[in-house]
RNA sequence: CGGGGCGUAGCUUAGCUUGGUAGAGCGCGUGGUUUGGGACCACGAGGUCGCAGGUUCGAAUCCUGUCGCCCCGACCA
């Protein structure tokens, strides 16, 4: 009998379809009747709430506070920054009316607005306008704010979590007295994202700067964290922008400096979105569904009572409740161990598989035989699904955080090994093209990865490679000792290797 | 927005060429037997065949339009 996977097709067979099926199998989200928009279901939203909680704490710890700015932005605001217009104009939802009137049994828009409003694709301009009001003196700086919000970008090809017309994110917006301070802020928040990705999502990321063509519209410099997922493509998991004085000039954020001169503030913005959920799915999921890193898992442990006989049912359920209560007393990195009890009247196998698909780190079965022996059967999501350890009750309580840490570490180790195995130093144009060309062009197999190659810094070369291979520069990685060399495409001098990949 | 494909029950789909008013598997409900890894039996609910026109005595089936989804481009977190 061949081993049946919980998710079909497998990653090897059809990665994009596998991704969609994992979302369904894990009950994370579904497509809405509104094109490009998603319904985030409780398990998916709980995951987002965990991410929010951790990130919010990290933002507060770095001196930021939360605020909230309007969903609607006057059209004229977007026009203020030329590059910004260029970047976002083509994907804005526009509100033109403020009333509906009944007409022939239908509702038709009425009450035209004197100036159309756009639904925020990002909030630089409206926050900039507020900062312009708030900043008078160098003593008013810095302003360090964040907002948790939804934004709308009218995308051509939506994909659940990865690219949706509406998505949830946080956007940090800061204003500073000096360029140096703003740059420092930009880097600081990038490091927050890097830490979050590594220590919580168990995803190793490459940090670096975007090339000009990938830069945020209106930014002076865009920095990013780039992750590799299991089809070896890159995904930008977070960005941090040094905006220079572009937006403060556009919005009029001016202050009197220590010397009395009127100067424009230096601003930054930085964000991560629900795309992190998509990244997590593709980084860790397997052919049996989602795998959640314990530090962001909405629940750590599910207890599945096994009640084959009526006369032992009550005792088993009682033991399950007791174990759950004891586990909840245990603290895992500052949060109580989150325990679910699945006492639905279903077969044990069915319940087990549901939780496997949902990616819960630990499954504990407790049945009559365990009661007699004072044990439980414990399974881990990072191990083969049939593997069970029979542990004395006490060992579960004392060992649960250790097991969770092991799972967390294992996921990071796997993702890192995978990333490193598919990261190649490439020295010639020929090897580069070979690296990114699938053997089967009709139905491309998983191929490629991250290529570290020298580049002369020319946007034209980037454009050519993008046209030929759909490969782009994901980032110019930070390096203490950049190794100079020769551009593999032009033979011209290169300051350092950059990271090339196909991307989401 | 261009090129291709597809819309039949919650999901996967048969039927369409050759028009006669819809069938299956999974899932769901009830009852029972089960339950330490995706159980079984019986009964049952669920479909204006994406939508709107047209042709026809009659349309899931043929024609036109439209909407949506998927894949490939262009664009993007």
XYZ file of C-alpha atoms (C1' of nucleotides) in Angstrom:
581
model
C 0.000 0.000 0.000
C 1.515 3.276 -1.041
C 1.760 6.069 1.463
C -1.055 8.546 0.952
C -0.280 12.200 1.592
C -2.835 14.436 3.229
C -2.383 17.086 0.574
C -2.635 16.434 -3.114
C -0.888 17.234 -5.366
C 2.472 17.024 -3.632
C 4.995 19.852 -3.724
C 6.963 18.025 -6.404
C 3.927 17.413 -8.568
C 2.535 20.945 -8.625
C 3.804 23.487 -6.147
C 1.292 26.308 -6.753
C -1.627 23.914 -6.504
C -0.104 22.305 -3.407
C 0.044 25.751 -1.827
C -3.658 26.352 -2.401
C -4.547 22.921 -1.096
C -2.553 23.442 2.091
C -4.491 26.606 2.783
C -7.690 24.696 2.364
C -6.550 21.616 4.280
C -5.329 23.734 7.188
C -8.501 25.821 7.085
C -6.563 29.081 6.997
C -8.499 31.115 4.457
C -10.614 31.031 1.348
C -11.272 33.170 -1.655
C -14.103 35.612 -1.280
C -16.832 36.428 -3.761
C -15.049 39.741 -4.161
C -12.270 39.185 -6.636
C -8.826 39.306 -5.121
C -10.071 39.447 -1.569
C -9.851 36.670 0.977
C -11.723 35.493 4.002
C -9.201 34.734 6.703
C -10.623 31.929 8.800
C -10.088 31.552 12.555
C -6.998 29.337 12.376
C -5.362 31.668 9.865
C -6.360 34.771 11.737
C -5.100 33.383 15.029
C -1.741 32.871 13.332
C -1.784 36.493 12.183
C -2.693 37.599 15.706
C 0.318 35.732 17.073
C 2.571 37.443 14.540
C 1.004 40.782 15.397
C 1.496 40.264 19.105
C 5.179 39.478 18.732
C 5.928 42.223 16.216
C 3.930 44.780 18.159
C 6.015 44.013 21.212
C 9.191 44.423 19.198
C 8.030 47.763 17.810
C 7.149 49.032 21.275
C 10.490 47.831 22.589
C 12.212 49.944 19.938
C 10.326 53.045 20.986
C 7.380 53.082 18.632
C 3.742 53.695 19.402
C 0.624 52.776 17.495
C -1.768 55.217 15.877
C -4.415 55.064 13.204
C -4.805 57.109 10.048
C -7.719 57.213 7.574
C -8.508 54.526 5.058
C -9.414 57.217 2.521
C -6.778 59.442 1.048
C -7.524 62.524 -1.031
C -6.522 61.879 -4.604
C -4.448 65.039 -4.620
C -2.216 63.652 -1.855
C -1.062 60.779 -3.997
C -0.109 63.232 -6.722
C 2.391 64.967 -4.475
C 5.327 62.630 -4.991
C 6.106 61.859 -8.633
C 7.687 58.420 -8.237
C 4.974 57.460 -5.788
C 2.279 58.289 -8.357
C 4.117 56.193 -10.900
C 4.244 53.244 -8.541
C 0.708 53.138 -7.256
C -1.627 54.989 -9.638
C -2.345 51.869 -11.656
C -3.662 49.847 -8.756
C -5.845 52.157 -6.732
C -9.467 51.694 -5.742
C -11.207 55.064 -6.125
C -14.224 56.249 -4.187
C -16.269 58.757 -6.151
C -19.690 58.763 -4.472
C -21.038 58.855 -0.963
C -24.633 57.728 -1.329
C -26.834 55.129 -3.008
C -30.221 55.837 -4.490
C -32.924 53.335 -5.308
C -33.693 53.357 -9.002
C -35.826 50.742 -10.765
C -35.301 48.385 -7.870
C -31.531 48.804 -7.988
C -29.165 50.912 -5.982
C -27.142 53.384 -7.988
C -24.304 55.606 -6.770
C -25.268 59.172 -6.155
C -23.849 62.186 -4.414
C -20.597 62.605 -6.289
C -17.625 63.699 -4.220
C -15.998 66.975 -5.157
C -12.614 65.258 -4.944
C -12.334 61.500 -5.382
C -10.816 59.561 -2.498
C -8.500 56.648 -2.969
C -8.460 53.668 -0.679
C -4.951 53.670 0.795
C -2.459 51.483 -1.054
C 0.005 52.707 1.614
C -0.135 55.731 3.869
C 2.997 57.823 3.329
C 1.088 60.794 1.984
C -1.693 61.073 4.539
C 0.654 60.401 7.427
C 3.069 62.911 5.936
C 0.307 65.526 5.975
C -0.276 64.853 9.667
C 3.423 65.010 10.440
C 3.592 68.340 8.629
C 1.023 69.676 11.095
C 2.742 68.178 14.103
C 6.328 69.106 13.448
C 7.485 72.650 14.098
C 10.760 72.306 15.881
C 13.639 69.850 16.043
C 12.294 69.169 19.532
C 9.217 67.547 17.929
C 11.422 64.902 16.365
C 11.699 62.034 16.040
C 8.141 60.846 15.480
C 8.045 57.057 15.734
C 4.630 55.650 14.830
C 3.213 52.432 13.536
C -0.234 51.513 12.339
C -1.897 48.142 11.943
C -4.210 48.455 8.996
C -5.656 47.058 5.831
C -4.567 48.412 2.474
C -5.867 47.922 -1.045
C -3.835 47.400 -4.175
C -5.892 46.373 -7.160
C -3.828 43.409 -8.260
C -4.114 41.650 -11.599
C -3.337 38.177 -10.335
C -4.245 37.609 -6.738
C -3.073 34.613 -4.728
C -4.190 33.894 -1.203
C -1.887 35.604 1.299
C 0.819 36.269 -1.302
C -0.922 38.900 -3.316
C -4.467 39.941 -2.562
C -6.351 43.105 -3.474
C -6.889 43.847 0.189
C -4.367 42.752 2.760
C -3.510 43.314 6.384
C -0.198 44.741 7.398
C 1.602 47.122 9.639
C 3.259 50.242 8.363
C 5.762 52.097 10.464
C 6.311 55.754 9.615
C 8.990 57.807 11.249
C 10.357 61.305 10.859
C 13.813 62.389 11.973
C 16.011 65.394 12.376
C 18.940 64.017 10.445
C 19.616 61.737 7.551
C 21.887 59.574 9.696
C 19.203 59.046 12.280
C 16.652 58.082 9.635
C 19.053 55.638 8.029
C 19.754 54.143 11.426
C 16.011 53.719 12.006
C 15.607 52.055 8.609
C 18.317 49.543 9.434
C 17.087 48.986 12.955
C 13.646 47.961 11.749
C 15.100 45.755 9.063
C 16.977 43.947 11.815
C 13.727 43.607 13.765
C 12.202 41.872 10.751
C 15.232 39.676 10.314
C 15.095 38.635 13.951
C 11.378 37.990 13.773
C 11.734 35.857 10.654
C 14.568 33.795 12.103
C 13.579 33.439 15.748
C 9.808 33.221 15.402
C 8.987 32.101 11.873
C 12.085 29.877 11.767
C 12.905 31.270 8.344
C 16.437 32.368 7.518
C 16.460 35.514 5.424
C 19.026 37.392 3.422
C 19.117 41.082 4.196
C 20.245 43.670 1.772
C 19.373 46.587 -0.417
C 17.080 46.537 -3.409
C 18.373 47.543 -6.801
C 16.895 50.700 -8.250
C 14.322 48.868 -10.321
C 12.901 47.091 -7.266
C 12.902 50.115 -5.022
C 9.763 51.369 -3.286
C 8.227 54.219 -5.308
C 9.523 57.415 -3.763
C 12.222 55.855 -1.605
C 15.898 56.743 -1.662
C 16.828 53.273 -0.547
C 14.787 50.143 -0.009
C 16.073 47.347 2.178
C 14.511 43.939 2.407
C 14.502 40.529 3.943
C 14.383 37.833 1.282
C 13.395 34.279 2.079
C 13.670 31.161 -0.035
C 10.666 28.877 -0.128
C 10.491 25.237 -1.142
C 10.136 25.772 -4.869
C 13.431 27.662 -4.525
C 11.884 30.974 -5.413
C 12.543 34.121 -3.447
C 9.919 35.998 -1.545
C 10.251 39.471 -0.155
C 9.017 39.004 3.372
C 9.516 42.523 4.665
C 10.832 45.908 3.601
C 12.252 48.977 5.231
C 12.645 52.224 3.320
C 14.832 55.240 3.775
C 12.707 57.931 2.163
C 15.217 60.748 2.432
C 13.426 64.070 2.215
C 11.254 63.048 -0.727
C 8.046 62.731 1.211
C 8.750 65.506 3.680
C 9.220 67.832 0.740
C 6.034 66.520 -0.873
C 4.065 66.880 2.362
C 5.839 69.899 3.795
C 7.270 68.331 6.938
C 9.487 71.200 8.014
C 11.066 72.206 11.267
C 13.403 74.776 12.686
C 16.729 73.157 13.385
C 19.038 73.657 16.329
C 20.708 76.424 14.354
C 17.401 78.103 13.550
C 17.299 77.144 9.890
C 14.112 75.721 8.363
C 14.776 72.159 7.240
C 12.859 69.213 5.858
C 12.577 66.136 8.044
C 14.046 62.762 7.028
C 11.498 59.977 6.936
C 11.337 56.211 6.863
C 8.661 53.587 6.393
C 8.690 49.849 6.937
C 6.177 47.065 6.746
C 5.298 43.411 6.828
C 1.992 41.940 5.781
C -0.180 38.842 5.779
C 2.206 37.723 3.068
C 4.256 36.405 5.989
C 1.606 33.706 6.337
C 2.102 32.661 2.726
C 5.839 32.682 3.265
C 5.483 30.497 6.340
C 3.301 27.994 4.492
C 5.741 27.674 1.607
C 8.834 27.630 3.790
C 7.788 24.877 6.173
C 4.740 23.036 4.837
C 5.021 19.443 3.665
C 2.857 17.025 1.704
C 0.711 16.475 4.790
C -0.105 20.162 5.158
C 0.960 23.098 7.251
C 3.814 22.976 9.754
C 3.738 25.740 12.336
C 6.784 26.982 14.194
C 5.810 26.775 17.880
C 6.650 30.404 18.576
C 3.888 31.660 16.295
C 1.534 28.685 16.439
C -1.958 29.642 17.614
C -1.971 26.423 19.626
C 0.993 24.302 20.690
C -0.622 21.070 21.755
C -3.774 19.203 20.885
C -4.944 16.503 23.238
C -6.919 13.757 21.555
C -8.786 11.601 24.040
C -9.123 8.011 22.878
C -12.373 6.626 24.196
C -12.977 3.182 22.739
C -15.053 1.879 25.609
C -17.993 3.519 27.290
C -16.884 2.509 30.773
C -13.536 4.292 30.474
C -14.733 7.373 28.591
C -15.364 9.587 31.592
C -12.001 8.784 33.146
C -10.131 9.456 29.894
C -11.858 12.797 29.350
C -11.145 13.771 32.914
C -7.485 12.886 32.515
C -7.351 14.910 29.281
C -8.846 17.941 31.029
C -6.427 17.591 33.877
C -3.424 17.322 31.587
C -4.630 20.343 29.593
C -4.986 22.396 32.756
C -1.497 21.407 33.883
C 0.015 22.190 30.493
C -1.625 25.606 30.502
C 0.241 26.371 33.695
C 3.503 25.959 31.822
C 5.041 29.081 30.336
C 6.625 28.905 26.895
C 8.773 31.977 26.210
C 6.448 34.108 28.268
C 3.130 32.812 26.955
C 1.111 29.978 28.493
C 1.278 26.747 26.509
C -1.817 26.845 24.311
C -3.770 23.599 24.461
C -6.720 22.357 22.452
C -8.743 19.320 23.469
C -10.413 17.547 20.585
C -13.152 15.486 22.160
C -15.386 15.409 19.110
C -17.044 12.077 18.511
C -14.850 11.073 15.601
C -12.322 8.367 14.946
C -8.861 8.993 16.353
C -7.296 8.784 12.911
C -9.549 11.441 11.459
C -8.816 13.852 14.271
C -5.104 13.197 14.092
C -5.044 13.976 10.405
C -6.994 17.187 10.808
C -4.446 18.473 13.288
C -1.544 17.315 11.159
C -2.948 19.328 8.273
C -3.378 22.333 10.543
C 0.278 22.078 11.489
C -0.042 21.971 15.276
C 3.409 21.238 16.756
C 2.449 18.522 19.250
C -0.327 15.945 19.316
C -1.008 14.017 22.494
C -3.223 10.966 22.567
C -4.501 9.803 25.877
C -6.460 6.593 26.209
C -7.403 3.865 28.687
C -4.049 2.096 28.385
C -2.255 5.362 29.177
C -4.443 5.881 32.181
C -3.427 2.511 33.525
C 0.258 3.202 32.907
C 0.384 6.927 33.668
C 1.617 7.718 30.180
C 0.542 9.568 27.069
C 1.391 9.078 23.387
C 3.097 12.127 21.951
C 3.648 12.908 18.270
C 5.523 15.838 16.765
C 4.709 17.615 13.529
C 8.380 17.733 12.564
C 8.612 13.924 12.704
C 6.958 11.237 10.568
C 3.260 11.222 11.319
C 3.174 7.630 12.594
C 5.930 8.187 15.107
C 4.697 8.168 18.671
C 6.576 8.468 21.926
C 4.978 6.970 25.014
C 5.964 9.257 27.831
C 5.170 9.288 31.512
C 2.731 12.068 32.308
C 5.215 14.004 34.343
C 7.750 14.000 31.534
C 5.245 15.729 29.276
C 4.820 18.590 31.696
C 8.492 19.035 32.351
C 9.467 18.413 28.750
C 6.888 20.256 26.687
C 8.769 23.527 26.314
C 11.931 21.655 25.464
C 10.130 19.738 22.734
C 8.629 22.937 21.363
C 12.075 24.507 21.287
C 13.439 21.441 19.512
C 10.736 21.680 16.871
C 11.378 25.384 16.447
C 15.115 24.747 16.059
C 14.539 21.841 13.705
C 12.385 23.937 11.389
C 14.975 26.675 11.235
C 17.744 24.136 10.645
C 15.808 22.508 7.812
C 14.930 25.787 6.157
C 18.512 26.967 6.469
C 19.925 23.739 5.048
C 17.474 23.951 2.155
C 18.330 27.559 1.456
C 22.066 26.907 1.600
C 21.770 23.821 -0.600
C 20.065 25.922 -3.262
C 22.271 28.947 -3.051
C 24.978 28.835 -5.685
C 27.932 31.021 -6.459
C 27.861 31.458 -10.219
C 30.799 32.596 -12.268
C 29.636 32.659 -15.866
C 26.690 33.787 -17.920
C 26.398 30.299 -19.354
C 26.133 28.676 -15.914
C 23.682 31.360 -14.870
C 21.330 30.625 -17.755
C 21.690 26.896 -17.175
C 20.905 27.326 -13.475
C 17.634 29.081 -14.188
C 16.444 26.990 -17.142
C 14.164 24.063 -16.322
C 14.778 20.711 -17.995
C 11.129 20.502 -18.957
C 9.968 23.831 -20.321
C 6.354 22.764 -20.837
C 5.839 21.932 -17.205
C 8.837 23.349 -15.376
C 10.072 21.227 -12.513
C 11.329 22.863 -9.337
C 14.670 24.299 -10.339
C 17.067 27.181 -9.824
C 17.499 28.846 -6.477
C 19.507 31.827 -5.344
C 22.410 32.705 -7.611
C 25.235 34.770 -6.193
C 26.785 36.492 -9.162
C 28.745 39.595 -10.015
C 26.862 42.444 -11.686
C 28.037 45.747 -13.068
C 25.192 47.724 -11.496
C 23.403 48.370 -14.776
C 19.608 48.403 -14.896
C 19.754 47.404 -18.558
C 21.439 44.121 -17.660
C 18.805 43.484 -15.019
C 16.091 44.165 -17.578
C 17.647 41.762 -20.057
C 17.898 38.953 -17.519
C 14.346 39.547 -16.420
C 13.135 39.293 -20.002
C 15.192 36.193 -20.749
C 14.686 34.189 -17.575
C 12.167 35.976 -15.336
C 15.010 36.241 -12.880
C 15.618 39.463 -10.959
C 18.019 40.819 -8.407
C 16.418 40.090 -5.069
C 18.906 42.130 -3.145
C 22.390 43.446 -2.903
C 23.334 41.653 0.300
C 24.996 43.433 3.155
C 28.589 42.437 3.489
C 31.402 43.542 5.735
C 33.961 42.682 3.121
C 32.419 42.931 -0.331
C 34.392 40.905 -2.816
C 34.949 42.800 -6.054
C 34.965 40.948 -9.336
C 33.798 40.948 -12.919
C 30.192 41.166 -14.063
C 29.341 37.785 -15.570
C 27.108 39.382 -18.190
C 29.257 42.276 -19.432
C 32.783 41.617 -18.204
C 32.726 45.020 -16.555
C 33.884 45.594 -12.978
C 31.532 44.558 -10.162
C 31.707 45.813 -6.609
C 30.167 42.692 -5.127
C 28.025 39.657 -5.760
C 24.254 40.147 -5.725
C 21.439 37.672 -5.161
C 19.452 36.663 -8.230
C 16.325 34.532 -8.207
C 12.877 33.981 -9.553
C 10.475 35.526 -7.140
C 6.938 35.849 -5.850
C -5.223 44.423 -20.247
C -3.331 40.406 -24.262
C -3.021 34.607 -25.278
C -4.932 29.805 -23.748
C -8.161 26.639 -20.659
C -12.440 25.888 -17.543
C -17.442 26.944 -15.004
C -22.734 20.713 -13.415
C -24.282 19.545 -5.081
C -19.466 21.835 -0.004
C -15.194 19.204 -3.044
C -13.714 16.084 -7.380
C -16.362 15.191 -11.481
C -19.809 11.923 -15.552
C -23.251 13.513 -19.118
C -22.400 17.896 -24.023
C -19.830 15.765 -30.175
C -25.349 12.966 -31.800
C -30.918 18.413 -27.655
C -35.854 14.824 -24.528
C -35.359 18.383 -18.257
C -29.073 15.254 -14.051
C -25.711 10.634 -12.141
C -21.394 9.069 -9.196
C -17.394 9.281 -5.433
C -15.878 12.019 -1.272
C -18.014 15.226 2.292
C -22.704 16.335 5.156
C -27.333 14.568 8.431
C -29.828 10.485 11.271
C -29.517 5.521 13.437
C -26.395 1.512 14.504
C -21.680 -1.171 14.688
C -16.901 1.009 15.578
C -12.697 3.915 17.615
C -4.560 3.477 20.036
C -3.705 6.307 12.525
C -7.576 8.619 7.026
C -13.650 2.815 9.695
C -18.267 0.163 8.157
C -23.664 -0.671 7.225
C -28.500 1.393 6.392
C -31.462 5.441 5.382
C -31.477 10.612 3.987
C -30.719 15.941 2.721
C -28.431 18.749 -0.953
C -28.172 20.963 -7.987
C -32.930 27.312 -11.271
C -26.101 22.615 -14.744
C -21.990 30.546 -13.483
C -25.470 34.446 -15.329
C -28.475 36.787 -19.343
C -30.429 36.482 -24.015
C -31.350 33.538 -28.555
C -32.572 28.983 -31.633
C -36.166 24.955 -30.631
C -42.269 21.709 -29.201
C -38.124 20.898 -25.777
C -31.370 23.360 -23.932
C -26.515 21.221 -18.926
C -26.007 19.960 -24.257
C -26.381 24.353 -30.044
C -25.515 30.077 -30.806
C -24.396 35.136 -28.822
C -23.149 38.101 -24.881
C -21.554 38.579 -19.987
C -19.381 37.374 -15.183
C -15.983 34.469 -12.530
C -11.867 31.106 -11.870
C -7.098 28.776 -13.409
C -2.475 28.886 -16.383
C 0.991 31.996 -19.383
C 2.538 37.276 -20.268
C 2.653 42.771 -18.457
C 2.398 44.757 -12.957
C 3.212 44.033 -7.822
C 4.349 43.194 -0.697
